[in-house]
């Protein structure tokens, strides 16, 4: 059975392409052409499709997508809590979720998440391998391939694998302030440092492609050398790996696989555009899936904001998917509330970029909400808000007891100082009168 | 006694210029030249200076400044609570505060705030005038001038006055979705609509300048026609007013006053750069003081984030001061917690822009925090964080009971999956060994 890219190349329009075309307001032929060219991917494992996955397109022609990371750790683990996070993230608009579990019962949690998720699910297979071993240095290539096969058979839609971090890149990391900050990258780096051998995920790339192709699991080529602070951004290590990612993207496509590329990380605002352009050039416009980037390192506790700034800019410049960052990044495993804050911040970033790129229909949402705002239709404002529950709660918390939802003001300005109310008075006064030429007030 | 701009033009370096030069790592001569040229202002009312105001510079050569709005409304009023907000905002890094009180005892609250504030305090005098009248249409020019004089004598450092909204602009507003969203703008528009006369704040501009000059109160020329939604951004009304602001900026400088210009509001990301460039061109590079802008309208409850994105970009393109927006914007009067969220979001935006503009020393803060992060110095990370209290609380909340501050991991990854810990292992392994050429693993 052909993968999406193979079908597209053969001129076929699959039901998934049809579905994506409808939801993106694009023609099926256009979606097919973008998929064939590798500029759009439809991460849809055939196993997950049978379980009710709703396909999405990821690429510059589509609405900007956002991903929410979930999953337990050795120190925080509760399956029901992770499933609550899945539901919360999806209800607030996460387009994909990644199960990044590193704690107990990785395989079982993953199955529950895939079964519960109508959106594509991604994983980082090396976490399972590392969890099953005492030391990552004990990993054999076959062990890794077996885990990838197991996860593919479970229905994982895309996998982050750090194939492009090569042994010769390790010396480039020495100058950095924060070294390697990708977990997968640091695990594979340790393997290489111990064995003094090349990255086995690089040397076994074709074998990995063959498994991915069989289920149509999309590649998410992991950026093991993404910068972990502003000082390390756009350095030799990062760009050396990006070049290899371009080579592997071409090889994966040649073997019938869909590919996207992961990107940074921590990047000052003035370097974001260059990062996006280089990725497009070196990776033949494969969809770029960026983590933030954070535009400053000084905001632990608020990194959803520091990174939403970079994410909005990255998406405006052409990134296709944004991996959220929660307020608890760098400090601990996100709670349910952190997931909410992260998803909303990224939904804002993604939508702002869709508006800025003039994606068809994007601004209609803003216009609808603003019309409701001007006519003091609070219910409609809440309904249209990214997070209706929070908008309503905030209004209610500071409304004077007894203030009704028909009030033509809020507690910020009160009735006398409400500019929109005054503005409506002005419009009535202007319309009801002849409009003589403006005169100046000479009396004081 | 000369104002800062008059002194600068006369070649004098005032103590305030010296102070600003030290805190901005600039030479006193350079500060003087920027002030003389009108590209930097030092809003420092002579009365407030005597009470211990610490002067700041606002302009493209300086660190990006942020302002926090405070003050009661008719529906929410508690002086002690407003003073708590003052302390909270300043301790988190607000560079100026505006007392936007519209409720009871406006004059008394203002005095308490000025007396408590070592940073410049701004106001919007028309709020007091409106509060003192049943209908703004009853305002006389003399009443307005008297209020400005009273506030200047109290020590207000800068005043937002909507002089540039002219009667002939009102028809331009009719096409808008959200009309006039500036409170001051809508009040003055109502006055004009009732009287069918020109804006008295425009016709009495020179009289106002004379009062401002006497105390060296800086102008913050208010943008009464700033867009209140994306659809209204960069429209004829907005730019017609901006042109008049340029004219008034030149007139104010000619009369010995310092001037900054207020800006939007709600602006899609792709229009922000153009807005900044036009302001610079039309207003002779007078410091631009922007509110956000919000890059989408759909995020009530999270408008601090929607606007921090626009604010960071605006500051990167050249805006000099960012007026914060809190999560409760559009929904109610901000609480103390909202003030905290707003100030932190804007501190992030301002600092990210300082890094992107390569302002001297800006990135040192990031590098210091990142170095502490890499050596797992949690205390130092918290200390350097924008909001130390929140960073520490988040770490503690999800740390496993008994986890010490010496732990070389957090609850996100646990010890086994900590990339920075692994990265340090890799560095040790690489350094301790000969580094033979990379070999590939041929066995599977």
PDB file of N, CA and C in Angstrom, chain B residues 149-227:
ATOM      1  N   UNK B 149      -3.028  71.917  34.806  1.00  0.00           N
ATOM      2  CA  UNK B 149      -2.167  72.689  35.724  1.00  0.00           C
ATOM      3  C   UNK B 149      -2.123  72.036  37.114  1.00  0.00           C
ATOM      4  N   UNK B 150      -3.297  71.628  37.597  1.00  0.00           N
ATOM      5  CA  UNK B 150      -3.362  70.981  38.913  1.00  0.00           C
ATOM      6  C   UNK B 150      -2.513  69.711  38.951  1.00  0.00           C
ATOM      7  N   UNK B 151      -2.633  68.899  37.889  1.00  0.00           N
ATOM      8  CA  UNK B 151      -1.891  67.629  37.854  1.00  0.00           C
ATOM      9  C   UNK B 151      -0.391  67.887  37.706  1.00  0.00           C
ATOM     10  N   UNK B 152      -0.044  68.880  36.914  1.00  0.00           N
ATOM     11  CA  UNK B 152       1.374  69.228  36.742  1.00  0.00           C
ATOM     12  C   UNK B 152       1.957  69.647  38.088  1.00  0.00           C
ATOM     13  N   UNK B 153       1.203  70.426  38.829  1.00  0.00           N
ATOM     14  CA  UNK B 153       1.680  70.898  40.135  1.00  0.00           C
ATOM     15  C   UNK B 153       1.806  69.751  41.130  1.00  0.00           C
ATOM     16  N   UNK B 154       1.021  68.679  40.917  1.00  0.00           N
ATOM     17  CA  UNK B 154       1.136  67.498  41.791  1.00  0.00           C
ATOM     18  C   UNK B 154       2.400  66.692  41.494  1.00  0.00           C
ATOM     19  N   UNK B 155       2.972  66.865  40.291  1.00  0.00           N
ATOM     20  CA  UNK B 155       4.207  66.140  39.962  1.00  0.00           C
ATOM     21  C   UNK B 155       4.079  65.103  38.859  1.00  0.00           C
ATOM     22  N   UNK B 156       2.979  65.133  38.097  1.00  0.00           N
ATOM     23  CA  UNK B 156       2.823  64.162  36.998  1.00  0.00           C
ATOM     24  C   UNK B 156       3.928  64.396  35.959  1.00  0.00           C
ATOM     25  N   UNK B 157       4.555  63.294  35.508  1.00  0.00           N
ATOM     26  CA  UNK B 157       5.731  63.433  34.633  1.00  0.00           C
ATOM     27  C   UNK B 157       5.389  63.455  33.147  1.00  0.00           C
ATOM     28  N   UNK B 158       4.327  62.768  32.783  1.00  0.00           N
ATOM     29  CA  UNK B 158       3.895  62.874  31.381  1.00  0.00           C
ATOM     30  C   UNK B 158       2.385  62.735  31.305  1.00  0.00           C
ATOM     31  N   UNK B 159       1.815  63.391  30.316  1.00  0.00           N
ATOM     32  CA  UNK B 159       0.355  63.393  30.193  1.00  0.00           C
ATOM     33  C   UNK B 159      -0.062  62.991  28.788  1.00  0.00           C
ATOM     34  N   UNK B 160      -1.054  62.105  28.754  1.00  0.00           N
ATOM     35  CA  UNK B 160      -1.647  61.705  27.489  1.00  0.00           C
ATOM     36  C   UNK B 160      -2.815  62.637  27.204  1.00  0.00           C
ATOM     37  N   UNK B 161      -2.692  63.396  26.132  1.00  0.00           N
ATOM     38  CA  UNK B 161      -3.757  64.327  25.749  1.00  0.00           C
ATOM     39  C   UNK B 161      -4.035  64.112  24.266  1.00  0.00           C
ATOM     40  N   UNK B 162      -5.302  64.018  23.948  1.00  0.00           N
ATOM     41  CA  UNK B 162      -5.712  63.642  22.584  1.00  0.00           C
ATOM     42  C   UNK B 162      -5.973  64.881  21.743  1.00  0.00           C
ATOM     43  N   UNK B 163      -4.894  65.588  21.406  1.00  0.00           N
ATOM     44  CA  UNK B 163      -5.003  66.851  20.673  1.00  0.00           C
ATOM     45  C   UNK B 163      -5.122  66.648  19.172  1.00  0.00           C
ATOM     46  N   UNK B 164      -4.760  65.480  18.690  1.00  0.00           N
ATOM     47  CA  UNK B 164      -4.592  65.320  17.240  1.00  0.00           C
ATOM     48  C   UNK B 164      -5.813  64.689  16.569  1.00  0.00           C
ATOM     49  N   UNK B 165      -6.806  64.366  17.370  1.00  0.00           N
ATOM     50  CA  UNK B 165      -8.044  63.825  16.818  1.00  0.00           C
ATOM     51  C   UNK B 165      -8.908  65.026  16.404  1.00  0.00           C
ATOM     52  N   UNK B 166      -9.034  65.244  15.120  1.00  0.00           N
ATOM     53  CA  UNK B 166      -9.754  66.434  14.663  1.00  0.00           C
ATOM     54  C   UNK B 166     -11.189  66.102  14.256  1.00  0.00           C
ATOM     55  N   UNK B 167     -11.980  67.152  14.217  1.00  0.00           N
ATOM     56  CA  UNK B 167     -13.384  66.987  13.849  1.00  0.00           C
ATOM     57  C   UNK B 167     -13.524  66.329  12.474  1.00  0.00           C
ATOM     58  N   UNK B 168     -12.645  66.710  11.557  1.00  0.00           N
ATOM     59  CA  UNK B 168     -12.737  66.159  10.193  1.00  0.00           C
ATOM     60  C   UNK B 168     -12.361  64.678  10.126  1.00  0.00           C
ATOM     61  N   UNK B 169     -11.797  64.141  11.208  1.00  0.00           N
ATOM     62  CA  UNK B 169     -11.477  62.713  11.214  1.00  0.00           C
ATOM     63  C   UNK B 169     -12.687  61.847  11.535  1.00  0.00           C
ATOM     64  N   UNK B 170     -13.696  62.431  12.163  1.00  0.00           N
ATOM     65  CA  UNK B 170     -14.803  61.603  12.657  1.00  0.00           C
ATOM     66  C   UNK B 170     -15.495  60.789  11.565  1.00  0.00           C
ATOM     67  N   UNK B 171     -15.730  61.375  10.375  1.00  0.00           N
ATOM     68  CA  UNK B 171     -16.383  60.557   9.345  1.00  0.00           C
ATOM     69  C   UNK B 171     -15.547  59.332   8.936  1.00  0.00           C
ATOM     70  N   UNK B 172     -14.222  59.436   9.108  1.00  0.00           N
ATOM     71  CA  UNK B 172     -13.350  58.317   8.720  1.00  0.00           C
ATOM     72  C   UNK B 172     -13.556  57.107   9.616  1.00  0.00           C
ATOM     73  N   UNK B 173     -14.158  57.343  10.782  1.00  0.00           N
ATOM     74  CA  UNK B 173     -14.325  56.275  11.761  1.00  0.00           C
ATOM     75  C   UNK B 173     -15.548  55.407  11.429  1.00  0.00           C
ATOM     76  N   UNK B 174     -16.437  55.963  10.602  1.00  0.00           N
ATOM     77  CA  UNK B 174     -17.710  55.274  10.373  1.00  0.00           C
ATOM     78  C   UNK B 174     -17.560  53.888   9.756  1.00  0.00           C
ATOM     79  N   UNK B 175     -16.517  53.701   8.952  1.00  0.00           N
ATOM     80  CA  UNK B 175     -16.325  52.399   8.288  1.00  0.00           C
ATOM     81  C   UNK B 175     -15.811  51.326   9.239  1.00  0.00           C
ATOM     82  N   UNK B 176     -15.392  51.732  10.422  1.00  0.00           N
ATOM     83  CA  UNK B 176     -14.700  50.797  11.306  1.00  0.00           C
ATOM     84  C   UNK B 176     -15.631  49.761  11.937  1.00  0.00           C
ATOM     85  N   UNK B 177     -15.041  48.653  12.342  1.00  0.00           N
ATOM     86  CA  UNK B 177     -15.796  47.651  13.100  1.00  0.00           C
ATOM     87  C   UNK B 177     -15.950  48.093  14.548  1.00  0.00           C
ATOM     88  N   UNK B 178     -14.875  48.601  15.151  1.00  0.00           N
ATOM     89  CA  UNK B 178     -14.963  48.934  16.584  1.00  0.00           C
ATOM     90  C   UNK B 178     -14.855  50.433  16.874  1.00  0.00           C
ATOM     91  N   UNK B 179     -15.058  51.274  15.877  1.00  0.00           N
ATOM     92  CA  UNK B 179     -15.128  52.716  16.121  1.00  0.00           C
ATOM     93  C   UNK B 179     -13.915  53.274  16.826  1.00  0.00           C
ATOM     94  N   UNK B 180     -14.176  54.085  17.848  1.00  0.00           N
ATOM     95  CA  UNK B 180     -13.104  54.698  18.637  1.00  0.00           C
ATOM     96  C   UNK B 180     -12.954  53.897  19.923  1.00  0.00           C
ATOM     97  N   UNK B 181     -11.773  53.396  20.195  1.00  0.00           N
ATOM     98  CA  UNK B 181     -11.592  52.560  21.388  1.00  0.00           C
ATOM     99  C   UNK B 181     -10.716  53.214  22.446  1.00  0.00           C
ATOM    100  N   UNK B 182     -10.230  54.404  22.148  1.00  0.00           N
ATOM    101  CA  UNK B 182      -9.489  55.170  23.153  1.00  0.00           C
ATOM    102  C   UNK B 182     -10.525  55.902  23.993  1.00  0.00           C
ATOM    103  N   UNK B 183     -10.403  55.763  25.322  1.00  0.00           N
ATOM    104  CA  UNK B 183     -11.386  56.442  26.170  1.00  0.00           C
ATOM    105  C   UNK B 183     -11.293  57.945  25.988  1.00  0.00           C
ATOM    106  N   UNK B 184     -10.052  58.477  26.067  1.00  0.00           N
ATOM    107  CA  UNK B 184      -9.870  59.914  25.878  1.00  0.00           C
ATOM    108  C   UNK B 184     -10.348  60.345  24.506  1.00  0.00           C
ATOM    109  N   UNK B 185     -10.032  59.552  23.501  1.00  0.00           N
ATOM    110  CA  UNK B 185     -10.453  59.879  22.143  1.00  0.00           C
ATOM    111  C   UNK B 185     -11.963  59.924  22.014  1.00  0.00           C
ATOM    112  N   UNK B 186     -12.641  58.955  22.625  1.00  0.00           N
ATOM    113  CA  UNK B 186     -14.101  58.910  22.479  1.00  0.00           C
ATOM    114  C   UNK B 186     -14.758  60.054  23.254  1.00  0.00           C
ATOM    115  N   UNK B 187     -14.148  60.460  24.377  1.00  0.00           N
ATOM    116  CA  UNK B 187     -14.691  61.592  25.135  1.00  0.00           C
ATOM    117  C   UNK B 187     -14.589  62.879  24.319  1.00  0.00           C
ATOM    118  N   UNK B 188     -13.424  63.088  23.724  1.00  0.00           N
ATOM    119  CA  UNK B 188     -13.241  64.326  22.966  1.00  0.00           C
ATOM    120  C   UNK B 188     -14.074  64.281  21.672  1.00  0.00           C
ATOM    121  N   UNK B 189     -14.234  63.086  21.118  1.00  0.00           N
ATOM    122  CA  UNK B 189     -15.072  62.948  19.919  1.00  0.00           C
ATOM    123  C   UNK B 189     -16.520  63.303  20.256  1.00  0.00           C
ATOM    124  N   UNK B 190     -16.968  62.856  21.421  1.00  0.00           N
ATOM    125  CA  UNK B 190     -18.335  63.177  21.806  1.00  0.00           C
ATOM    126  C   UNK B 190     -18.496  64.694  21.965  1.00  0.00           C
ATOM    127  N   UNK B 191     -17.501  65.327  22.580  1.00  0.00           N
ATOM    128  CA  UNK B 191     -17.547  66.787  22.730  1.00  0.00           C
ATOM    129  C   UNK B 191     -17.698  67.455  21.353  1.00  0.00           C
ATOM    130  N   UNK B 192     -16.886  67.011  20.410  1.00  0.00           N
ATOM    131  CA  UNK B 192     -16.934  67.608  19.060  1.00  0.00           C
ATOM    132  C   UNK B 192     -18.261  67.319  18.368  1.00  0.00           C
ATOM    133  N   UNK B 193     -18.762  66.107  18.547  1.00  0.00           N
ATOM    134  CA  UNK B 193     -20.011  65.729  17.882  1.00  0.00           C
ATOM    135  C   UNK B 193     -21.182  66.548  18.426  1.00  0.00           C
ATOM    136  N   UNK B 194     -21.142  66.853  19.730  1.00  0.00           N
ATOM    137  CA  UNK B 194     -22.216  67.643  20.324  1.00  0.00           C
ATOM    138  C   UNK B 194     -22.108  69.105  19.904  1.00  0.00           C
ATOM    139  N   UNK B 195     -20.882  69.635  19.993  1.00  0.00           N
ATOM    140  CA  UNK B 195     -20.708  71.070  19.742  1.00  0.00           C
ATOM    141  C   UNK B 195     -20.531  71.415  18.270  1.00  0.00           C
ATOM    142  N   UNK B 196     -20.290  70.417  17.454  1.00  0.00           N
ATOM    143  CA  UNK B 196     -19.978  70.683  16.037  1.00  0.00           C
ATOM    144  C   UNK B 196     -18.827  71.678  15.923  1.00  0.00           C
ATOM    145  N   UNK B 197     -17.856  71.489  16.774  1.00  0.00           N
ATOM    146  CA  UNK B 197     -16.694  72.383  16.757  1.00  0.00           C
ATOM    147  C   UNK B 197     -15.407  71.570  16.772  1.00  0.00           C
ATOM    148  N   UNK B 198     -14.312  72.253  16.483  1.00  0.00           N
ATOM    149  CA  UNK B 198     -13.016  71.588  16.447  1.00  0.00           C
ATOM    150  C   UNK B 198     -12.601  71.165  17.866  1.00  0.00           C
ATOM    151  N   UNK B 199     -11.724  70.154  17.933  1.00  0.00           N
ATOM    152  CA  UNK B 199     -11.172  69.656  19.192  1.00  0.00           C
ATOM    153  C   UNK B 199     -10.526  70.805  19.977  1.00  0.00           C
ATOM    154  N   UNK B 200     -11.070  71.141  21.153  1.00  0.00           N
ATOM    155  CA  UNK B 200     -10.509  72.271  21.917  1.00  0.00           C
ATOM    156  C   UNK B 200      -9.091  71.994  22.409  1.00  0.00           C
ATOM    157  N   UNK B 201      -8.696  70.728  22.491  1.00  0.00           N
ATOM    158  CA  UNK B 201      -7.332  70.414  22.930  1.00  0.00           C
ATOM    159  C   UNK B 201      -6.352  70.686  21.787  1.00  0.00           C
ATOM    160  N   UNK B 202      -6.876  70.667  20.568  1.00  0.00           N
ATOM    161  CA  UNK B 202      -6.063  71.056  19.410  1.00  0.00           C
ATOM    162  C   UNK B 202      -5.981  72.571  19.336  1.00  0.00           C
ATOM    163  N   UNK B 203      -7.136  73.239  19.476  1.00  0.00           N
ATOM    164  CA  UNK B 203      -7.131  74.708  19.335  1.00  0.00           C
ATOM    165  C   UNK B 203      -6.387  75.387  20.487  1.00  0.00           C
ATOM    166  N   UNK B 204      -6.320  74.712  21.635  1.00  0.00           N
ATOM    167  CA  UNK B 204      -5.595  75.292  22.773  1.00  0.00           C
ATOM    168  C   UNK B 204      -4.235  74.641  22.989  1.00  0.00           C
ATOM    169  N   UNK B 205      -3.686  74.097  21.933  1.00  0.00           N
ATOM    170  CA  UNK B 205      -2.434  73.342  22.072  1.00  0.00           C
ATOM    171  C   UNK B 205      -1.306  74.190  22.656  1.00  0.00           C
ATOM    172  N   UNK B 206      -1.193  75.427  22.176  1.00  0.00           N
ATOM    173  CA  UNK B 206      -0.084  76.271  22.667  1.00  0.00           C
ATOM    174  C   UNK B 206      -0.231  76.598  24.153  1.00  0.00           C
ATOM    175  N   UNK B 207      -1.470  76.804  24.576  1.00  0.00           N
ATOM    176  CA  UNK B 207      -1.709  77.066  26.004  1.00  0.00           C
ATOM    177  C   UNK B 207      -1.296  75.847  26.836  1.00  0.00           C
ATOM    178  N   UNK B 208      -1.644  74.686  26.327  1.00  0.00           N
ATOM    179  CA  UNK B 208      -1.259  73.460  27.031  1.00  0.00           C
ATOM    180  C   UNK B 208       0.262  73.353  27.101  1.00  0.00           C
ATOM    181  N   UNK B 209       0.928  73.621  25.981  1.00  0.00           N
ATOM    182  CA  UNK B 209       2.399  73.566  25.953  1.00  0.00           C
ATOM    183  C   UNK B 209       2.986  74.475  27.040  1.00  0.00           C
ATOM    184  N   UNK B 210       2.395  75.622  27.206  1.00  0.00           N
ATOM    185  CA  UNK B 210       2.963  76.575  28.170  1.00  0.00           C
ATOM    186  C   UNK B 210       2.909  76.025  29.595  1.00  0.00           C
ATOM    187  N   UNK B 211       1.813  75.329  29.921  1.00  0.00           N
ATOM    188  CA  UNK B 211       1.731  74.707  31.260  1.00  0.00           C
ATOM    189  C   UNK B 211       2.749  73.569  31.376  1.00  0.00           C
ATOM    190  N   UNK B 212       2.780  72.715  30.362  1.00  0.00           N
ATOM    191  CA  UNK B 212       3.689  71.559  30.389  1.00  0.00           C
ATOM    192  C   UNK B 212       5.141  72.032  30.555  1.00  0.00           C
ATOM    193  N   UNK B 213       5.484  73.066  29.800  1.00  0.00           N
ATOM    194  CA  UNK B 213       6.857  73.565  29.804  1.00  0.00           C
ATOM    195  C   UNK B 213       7.284  74.039  31.196  1.00  0.00           C
ATOM    196  N   UNK B 214       6.340  74.677  31.863  1.00  0.00           N
ATOM    197  CA  UNK B 214       6.636  75.258  33.172  1.00  0.00           C
ATOM    198  C   UNK B 214       7.150  74.213  34.176  1.00  0.00           C
ATOM    199  N   UNK B 215       6.579  72.995  34.124  1.00  0.00           N
ATOM    200  CA  UNK B 215       6.969  71.931  35.061  1.00  0.00           C
ATOM    201  C   UNK B 215       7.860  70.885  34.382  1.00  0.00           C
ATOM    202  N   UNK B 216       8.091  71.062  33.107  1.00  0.00           N
ATOM    203  CA  UNK B 216       8.711  70.037  32.246  1.00  0.00           C
ATOM    204  C   UNK B 216       7.928  68.715  32.298  1.00  0.00           C
ATOM    205  N   UNK B 217       6.635  68.834  32.127  1.00  0.00           N
ATOM    206  CA  UNK B 217       5.814  67.637  31.919  1.00  0.00           C
ATOM    207  C   UNK B 217       5.966  67.246  30.445  1.00  0.00           C
ATOM    208  N   UNK B 218       6.244  65.966  30.181  1.00  0.00           N
ATOM    209  CA  UNK B 218       6.394  65.547  28.787  1.00  0.00           C
ATOM    210  C   UNK B 218       5.033  65.280  28.153  1.00  0.00           C
ATOM    211  N   UNK B 219       4.937  65.602  26.882  1.00  0.00           N
ATOM    212  CA  UNK B 219       3.758  65.247  26.113  1.00  0.00           C
ATOM    213  C   UNK B 219       3.788  63.763  25.783  1.00  0.00           C
ATOM    214  N   UNK B 220       2.643  63.130  25.959  1.00  0.00           N
ATOM    215  CA  UNK B 220       2.438  61.818  25.368  1.00  0.00           C
ATOM    216  C   UNK B 220       1.222  62.015  24.469  1.00  0.00           C
ATOM    217  N   UNK B 221       1.488  62.354  23.211  1.00  0.00           N
ATOM    218  CA  UNK B 221       0.362  62.698  22.326  1.00  0.00           C
ATOM    219  C   UNK B 221      -0.511  61.468  22.123  1.00  0.00           C
ATOM    220  N   UNK B 222      -1.734  61.541  22.620  1.00  0.00           N
ATOM    221  CA  UNK B 222      -2.614  60.370  22.650  1.00  0.00           C
ATOM    222  C   UNK B 222      -3.186  60.037  21.278  1.00  0.00           C
ATOM    223  N   UNK B 223      -3.255  58.741  20.997  1.00  0.00           N
ATOM    224  CA  UNK B 223      -3.818  58.325  19.706  1.00  0.00           C
ATOM    225  C   UNK B 223      -5.278  57.928  19.899  1.00  0.00           C
ATOM    226  N   UNK B 224      -6.122  58.933  19.809  1.00  0.00           N
ATOM    227  CA  UNK B 224      -7.551  58.707  20.008  1.00  0.00           C
ATOM    228  C   UNK B 224      -8.151  57.792  18.959  1.00  0.00           C
ATOM    229  N   UNK B 225      -7.484  57.689  17.820  1.00  0.00           N
ATOM    230  CA  UNK B 225      -8.036  56.867  16.733  1.00  0.00           C
ATOM    231  C   UNK B 225      -7.254  55.579  16.511  1.00  0.00           C
ATOM    232  N   UNK B 226      -6.577  55.108  17.558  1.00  0.00           N
ATOM    233  CA  UNK B 226      -5.878  53.827  17.387  1.00  0.00           C
ATOM    234  C   UNK B 226      -6.896  52.746  17.080  1.00  0.00           C
ATOM    235  N   UNK B 227      -6.508  51.784  16.237  1.00  0.00           N
ATOM    236  CA  UNK B 227      -7.441  50.715  15.862  1.00  0.00           C
ATOM    237  C   UNK B 227      -7.745  49.806  17.055  1.00  0.00           C
TER     238      UNK B 227
END
